[in-house]
PDB file of C-alpha atoms in Angstrom:
ATOM      1  CA  MET Z 797      -3.172  92.121  -7.916  1.00 41.00           C
ATOM      2  CA  ILE Z 798      -2.811  90.929  -4.309  1.00 38.00           C
ATOM      3  CA  ARG Z 799      -6.254  89.257  -4.505  1.00 38.00           C
ATOM      4  CA  VAL Z 800      -5.188  87.335  -7.602  1.00 31.00           C
ATOM      5  CA  ALA Z 801      -1.958  86.205  -5.906  1.00 34.00           C
ATOM      6  CA  LEU Z 802      -3.875  85.091  -2.794  1.00 32.00           C
ATOM      7  CA  LEU Z 803      -6.427  83.241  -4.904  1.00 33.00           C
ATOM      8  CA  LEU Z 804      -3.676  81.443  -6.806  1.00 33.00           C
ATOM      9  CA  ALA Z 805      -1.872  80.561  -3.574  1.00 35.00           C
ATOM     10  CA  PHE Z 806      -5.093  79.149  -2.091  1.00 35.00           C
ATOM     11  CA  ALA Z 807      -5.819  77.164  -5.258  1.00 35.00           C
ATOM     12  CA  ALA Z 808      -2.334  75.650  -5.153  1.00 37.00           C
ATOM     13  CA  SER Z 809      -2.728  74.700  -1.487  1.00 37.00           C
ATOM     14  CA  ALA Z 810      -6.052  72.999  -2.164  1.00 39.00           C
ATOM     15  CA  TYR Z 811      -4.237  70.528  -4.363  1.00 43.00           C
ATOM     16  CA  SER Z 812      -2.005  68.908  -1.758  1.00 52.00           C
ATOM     17  CA  HIS Z 813      -1.174  65.456  -2.893  1.00 85.00           C
ATOM     18  CA  LEU Z 814      -0.129  61.968  -1.944  1.00 94.00           C
ATOM     19  CA  CYS Z 815       0.930  59.193  -4.326  1.00 92.00           C
ATOM     20  CA  LEU Z 816       1.418  55.538  -3.423  1.00 96.00           C
ATOM     21  CA  LEU Z 817       4.296  54.240  -5.519  1.00 95.00           C
ATOM     22  CA  ALA Z 818       4.890  50.770  -4.027  1.00 96.00           C
ATOM     23  CA  PRO Z 819       2.645  48.932  -3.997  1.00 96.00           C
ATOM     24  CA  HIS Z 820       1.164  50.735  -6.996  1.00 95.00           C
ATOM     25  CA  GLN Z 821      -1.877  52.874  -6.243  1.00 96.00           C
ATOM     26  CA  ARG Z 822      -5.296  52.252  -7.740  1.00 95.00           C
ATOM     27  CA  GLY Z 823      -5.785  53.925 -11.088  1.00 92.00           C
ATOM     28  CA  SER Z 824      -3.206  56.037 -12.828  1.00 90.00           C
ATOM     29  CA  SER Z 825      -0.188  57.734 -11.342  1.00 88.00           C
ATOM     30  CA  ALA Z 826       0.437  59.816 -14.468  1.00 90.00           C
ATOM     31  CA  GLY Z 827       2.145  63.106 -13.684  1.00 87.00           C
ATOM     32  CA  PHE Z 828       3.179  62.041 -10.192  1.00 87.00           C
ATOM     33  CA  ASN Z 829       6.556  63.800 -10.458  1.00 88.00           C
ATOM     34  CA  THR Z 830       4.825  67.144 -11.051  1.00 90.00           C
ATOM     35  CA  PRO Z 831       3.843  68.926  -7.815  1.00 91.00           C
ATOM     36  CA  GLY Z 832       0.051  69.129  -7.626  1.00 88.00           C
ATOM     37  CA  ALA Z 833      -0.639  66.118  -9.880  1.00 91.00           C
ATOM     38  CA  ASP Z 834      -4.367  65.332 -10.172  1.00 91.00           C
ATOM     39  CA  ASN Z 835      -3.811  61.570  -9.731  1.00 91.00           C
ATOM     40  CA  CYS Z 836      -2.314  62.235  -6.314  1.00 92.00           C
ATOM     41  CA  GLY Z 837      -4.889  64.680  -4.922  1.00 93.00           C
ATOM     42  CA  LEU Z 838      -7.649  62.342  -3.720  1.00 95.00           C
ATOM     43  CA  THR Z 839      -9.614  63.418  -0.645  1.00 96.00           C
ATOM     44  CA  ALA Z 840     -12.557  60.973  -0.565  1.00 96.00           C
ATOM     45  CA  SER Z 841     -12.380  58.261   2.107  1.00 94.00           C
ATOM     46  CA  PRO Z 842     -11.455  55.430   2.076  1.00 93.00           C
ATOM     47  CA  CYS Z 843      -9.583  55.222  -1.264  1.00 95.00           C
ATOM     48  CA  GLY Z 844      -9.905  58.594  -2.921  1.00 95.00           C
ATOM     49  CA  GLY Z 845     -13.091  57.540  -4.707  1.00 95.00           C
ATOM     50  CA  ARG Z 846     -11.270  54.992  -6.866  1.00 95.00           C
ATOM     51  CA  PRO Z 847     -12.970  51.592  -7.200  1.00 94.00           C
ATOM     52  CA  LEU Z 848     -11.616  48.230  -6.085  1.00 93.00           C
ATOM     53  CA  GLY Z 849      -9.286  46.649  -8.604  1.00 92.00           C
ATOM     54  CA  ARG Z 850      -7.165  43.563  -9.065  1.00 93.00           C
ATOM     55  CA  PRO Z 851      -4.219  43.068  -6.701  1.00 94.00           C
ATOM     56  CA  SER Z 852      -1.098  44.848  -7.928  1.00 90.00           C
ATOM     57  CA  VAL Z 853       1.243  42.768  -5.771  1.00 95.00           C
ATOM     58  CA  ALA Z 854       1.402  39.708  -3.483  1.00 96.00           C
ATOM     59  CA  LEU Z 855       2.659  40.456   0.029  1.00 96.00           C
ATOM     60  CA  PRO Z 856       4.025  37.851   2.481  1.00 96.00           C
ATOM     61  CA  SER Z 857       1.848  37.274   5.533  1.00 96.00           C
ATOM     62  CA  GLY Z 858       3.499  38.271   8.814  1.00 96.00           C
ATOM     63  CA  GLU Z 859       6.607  39.757   7.198  1.00 96.00           C
ATOM     64  CA  LYS Z 860       7.997  43.268   6.908  1.00 97.00           C
ATOM     65  CA  VAL Z 861       7.698  45.028   3.551  1.00 97.00           C
ATOM     66  CA  ASN Z 862       8.684  48.497   2.387  1.00 97.00           C
ATOM     67  CA  ILE Z 863       5.966  50.929   1.374  1.00 97.00           C
ATOM     68  CA  THR Z 864       7.018  53.861  -0.829  1.00 97.00           C
ATOM     69  CA  ILE Z 865       4.895  57.000  -0.818  1.00 97.00           C
ATOM     70  CA  GLN Z 866       5.345  60.416  -2.311  1.00 96.00           C
ATOM     71  CA  LYS Z 867       4.256  63.664  -0.735  1.00 95.00           C
ATOM     72  CA  ASN Z 868       3.448  65.333  -4.022  1.00 94.00           C
ATOM     73  CA  LEU Z 869       2.909  68.788  -2.524  1.00 91.00           C
ATOM     74  CA  ASN Z 870       4.188  69.999   0.847  1.00 92.00           C
ATOM     75  CA  HIS Z 871       1.581  71.003   3.463  1.00 92.00           C
ATOM     76  CA  PHE Z 872       3.821  70.798   6.497  1.00 95.00           C
ATOM     77  CA  ASN Z 873       2.418  72.650   9.510  1.00 95.00           C
ATOM     78  CA  ALA Z 874       5.217  73.580  11.930  1.00 95.00           C
ATOM     79  CA  ASP Z 875       2.715  74.316  14.736  1.00 96.00           C
ATOM     80  CA  LYS Z 876       1.125  70.870  14.501  1.00 96.00           C
ATOM     81  CA  PRO Z 877       2.952  68.521  12.113  1.00 96.00           C
ATOM     82  CA  GLY Z 878       0.823  65.957  10.312  1.00 96.00           C
ATOM     83  CA  HIS Z 879       1.675  62.357   9.486  1.00 97.00           C
ATOM     84  CA  PHE Z 880       1.354  59.535   6.997  1.00 97.00           C
ATOM     85  CA  LEU Z 881      -0.654  56.525   8.159  1.00 98.00           C
ATOM     86  CA  VAL Z 882      -0.501  53.097   6.494  1.00 98.00           C
ATOM     87  CA  SER Z 883      -3.375  50.674   7.122  1.00 97.00           C
ATOM     88  CA  TYR Z 884      -4.334  47.233   5.852  1.00 97.00           C
ATOM     89  CA  GLY Z 885      -7.754  45.621   5.655  1.00 94.00           C
ATOM     90  CA  SER Z 886     -11.001  45.908   3.732  1.00 87.00           C
ATOM     91  CA  ASP Z 887     -13.470  48.694   2.978  1.00 77.00           C
ATOM     92  CA  GLU Z 888     -15.276  47.769   6.215  1.00 82.00           C
ATOM     93  CA  LYS Z 889     -12.285  47.489   8.576  1.00 91.00           C
ATOM     94  CA  MET Z 890      -8.776  48.907   8.421  1.00 95.00           C
ATOM     95  CA  GLN Z 891      -5.918  48.144  10.817  1.00 96.00           C
ATOM     96  CA  ALA Z 892      -3.087  50.665  11.232  1.00 97.00           C
ATOM     97  CA  ILE Z 893       0.259  49.006  10.490  1.00 98.00           C
ATOM     98  CA  GLY Z 894       2.645  51.957  10.176  1.00 97.00           C
ATOM     99  CA  MET Z 895       3.071  55.683  10.554  1.00 98.00           C
ATOM    100  CA  THR Z 896       5.711  58.322   9.887  1.00 97.00           C
ATOM    101  CA  PRO Z 897       5.629  62.038  10.700  1.00 97.00           C
ATOM    102  CA  ASP Z 898       5.323  64.711   8.029  1.00 96.00           C
ATOM    103  CA  THR Z 899       8.460  66.787   7.606  1.00 96.00           C
ATOM    104  CA  ASN Z 900       9.103  70.141   5.975  1.00 96.00           C
ATOM    105  CA  THR Z 901      10.429  68.980   2.609  1.00 94.00           C
ATOM    106  CA  SER Z 902      10.442  70.153  -0.975  1.00 91.00           C
ATOM    107  CA  SER Z 903       7.757  68.929  -3.391  1.00 91.00           C
ATOM    108  CA  PRO Z 904       7.671  66.127  -4.409  1.00 94.00           C
ATOM    109  CA  TRP Z 905       9.344  64.094  -1.626  1.00 95.00           C
ATOM    110  CA  ILE Z 906       9.678  60.314  -1.162  1.00 96.00           C
ATOM    111  CA  TYR Z 907       9.040  58.532   2.141  1.00 97.00           C
ATOM    112  CA  GLU Z 908       9.675  54.846   2.711  1.00 97.00           C
ATOM    113  CA  LEU Z 909       8.131  52.948   5.607  1.00 96.00           C
ATOM    114  CA  SER Z 910       8.772  49.414   6.752  1.00 97.00           C
ATOM    115  CA  VAL Z 911       5.494  47.800   7.858  1.00 98.00           C
ATOM    116  CA  GLU Z 912       4.553  44.315   9.000  1.00 97.00           C
ATOM    117  CA  ILE Z 913       1.823  42.643   6.995  1.00 97.00           C
ATOM    118  CA  PRO Z 914      -0.792  41.012   9.272  1.00 95.00           C
ATOM    119  CA  ARG Z 915      -0.636  37.223   9.540  1.00 94.00           C
ATOM    120  CA  THR Z 916      -3.127  35.072   7.699  1.00 91.00           C
ATOM    121  CA  GLU Z 917      -3.481  31.318   7.335  1.00 91.00           C
ATOM    122  CA  LYS Z 918      -5.014  31.533   3.867  1.00 94.00           C
ATOM    123  CA  HIS Z 919      -4.550  33.552   0.705  1.00 94.00           C
ATOM    124  CA  GLU Z 920      -6.619  36.734   0.961  1.00 94.00           C
ATOM    125  CA  MET Z 921      -7.294  39.910  -0.962  1.00 96.00           C
ATOM    126  CA  GLY Z 922      -6.888  43.170   0.918  1.00 96.00           C
ATOM    127  CA  ILE Z 923      -6.423  46.892   0.662  1.00 97.00           C
ATOM    128  CA  MET Z 924      -3.297  48.834   1.577  1.00 97.00           C
ATOM    129  CA  GLN Z 925      -4.428  52.367   2.428  1.00 97.00           C
ATOM    130  CA  VAL Z 926      -2.187  55.393   2.948  1.00 98.00           C
ATOM    131  CA  GLN Z 927      -3.444  58.651   4.410  1.00 97.00           C
ATOM    132  CA  TYR Z 928      -1.630  61.976   4.435  1.00 97.00           C
ATOM    133  CA  VAL Z 929      -3.088  63.694   7.510  1.00 97.00           C
ATOM    134  CA  THR Z 930      -1.976  67.285   6.974  1.00 96.00           C
ATOM    135  CA  SER Z 931      -3.012  68.893  10.309  1.00 96.00           C
ATOM    136  CA  ASN Z 932      -2.921  72.083   8.263  1.00 95.00           C
ATOM    137  CA  PRO Z 933      -5.992  74.360   8.488  1.00 95.00           C
ATOM    138  CA  ASN Z 934      -5.159  75.798   5.046  1.00 92.00           C
ATOM    139  CA  ALA Z 935      -5.264  72.398   3.295  1.00 93.00           C
ATOM    140  CA  PRO Z 936      -7.668  69.484   3.109  1.00 94.00           C
ATOM    141  CA  ALA Z 937      -7.488  67.436   6.317  1.00 95.00           C
ATOM    142  CA  VAL Z 938      -6.651  64.071   4.696  1.00 97.00           C
ATOM    143  CA  PHE Z 939      -5.506  62.730   1.328  1.00 96.00           C
ATOM    144  CA  TYR Z 940      -6.004  59.057   0.452  1.00 97.00           C
ATOM    145  CA  GLN Z 941      -4.447  56.424  -1.780  1.00 97.00           C
ATOM    146  CA  CYS Z 942      -5.057  52.683  -1.866  1.00 97.00           C
ATOM    147  CA  ALA Z 943      -3.465  49.670  -3.479  1.00 97.00           C
ATOM    148  CA  ASP Z 944      -5.237  46.359  -3.943  1.00 97.00           C
ATOM    149  CA  VAL Z 945      -2.997  43.558  -2.695  1.00 97.00           C
ATOM    150  CA  ALA Z 946      -2.974  39.811  -2.147  1.00 97.00           C
ATOM    151  CA  VAL Z 947      -1.595  38.512   1.153  1.00 96.00           C
ATOM    152  CA  VAL Z 948      -0.002  35.090   0.874  1.00 95.00           C
ATOM    153  CA  PRO Z 949       0.622  32.893   3.949  1.00 93.00           C
ATOM    154  CA  ARG Z 950       4.141  31.705   4.675  1.00 81.00           C
ATOM    155  CA  HIS Z 951       4.703  27.986   4.489  1.00 71.00           C
ATOM    156  CA  HIS Z 952       7.334  26.510   6.798  1.00 53.00           C
TER     157      HIS Z 952
END
């Protein structure tokens, strides 16, 4: 009986999850309010194995925007807390633009970060990537989500 309980506990921990709510993540977010949702448990770098898509939103160049993420399943490690990292760029090159520490919260839990979009002089397509770095030896090291975005220059 104890073996079955341990196996079930390990299986649940293997499905730690991260959803990107705004901008909307690539692919589906079906079930995101259920802890352990499949659409939020992507571990393949750089975008969870989901292919490039059309931009889901236009973001203003050089301005602050709010990014909304959901920790779909808690993998907080009190000995070495993890973090959420937001980056912008392309498949070849990502630039970190924001970070917030992981906290010991219930599942699911919403985090909102204010990040500055890099400046550009022309309209460009880019990728907003969020990583949940768990720092938990009993969970996958990193979970990924990406949103395809357009960055629009400001005109004075």
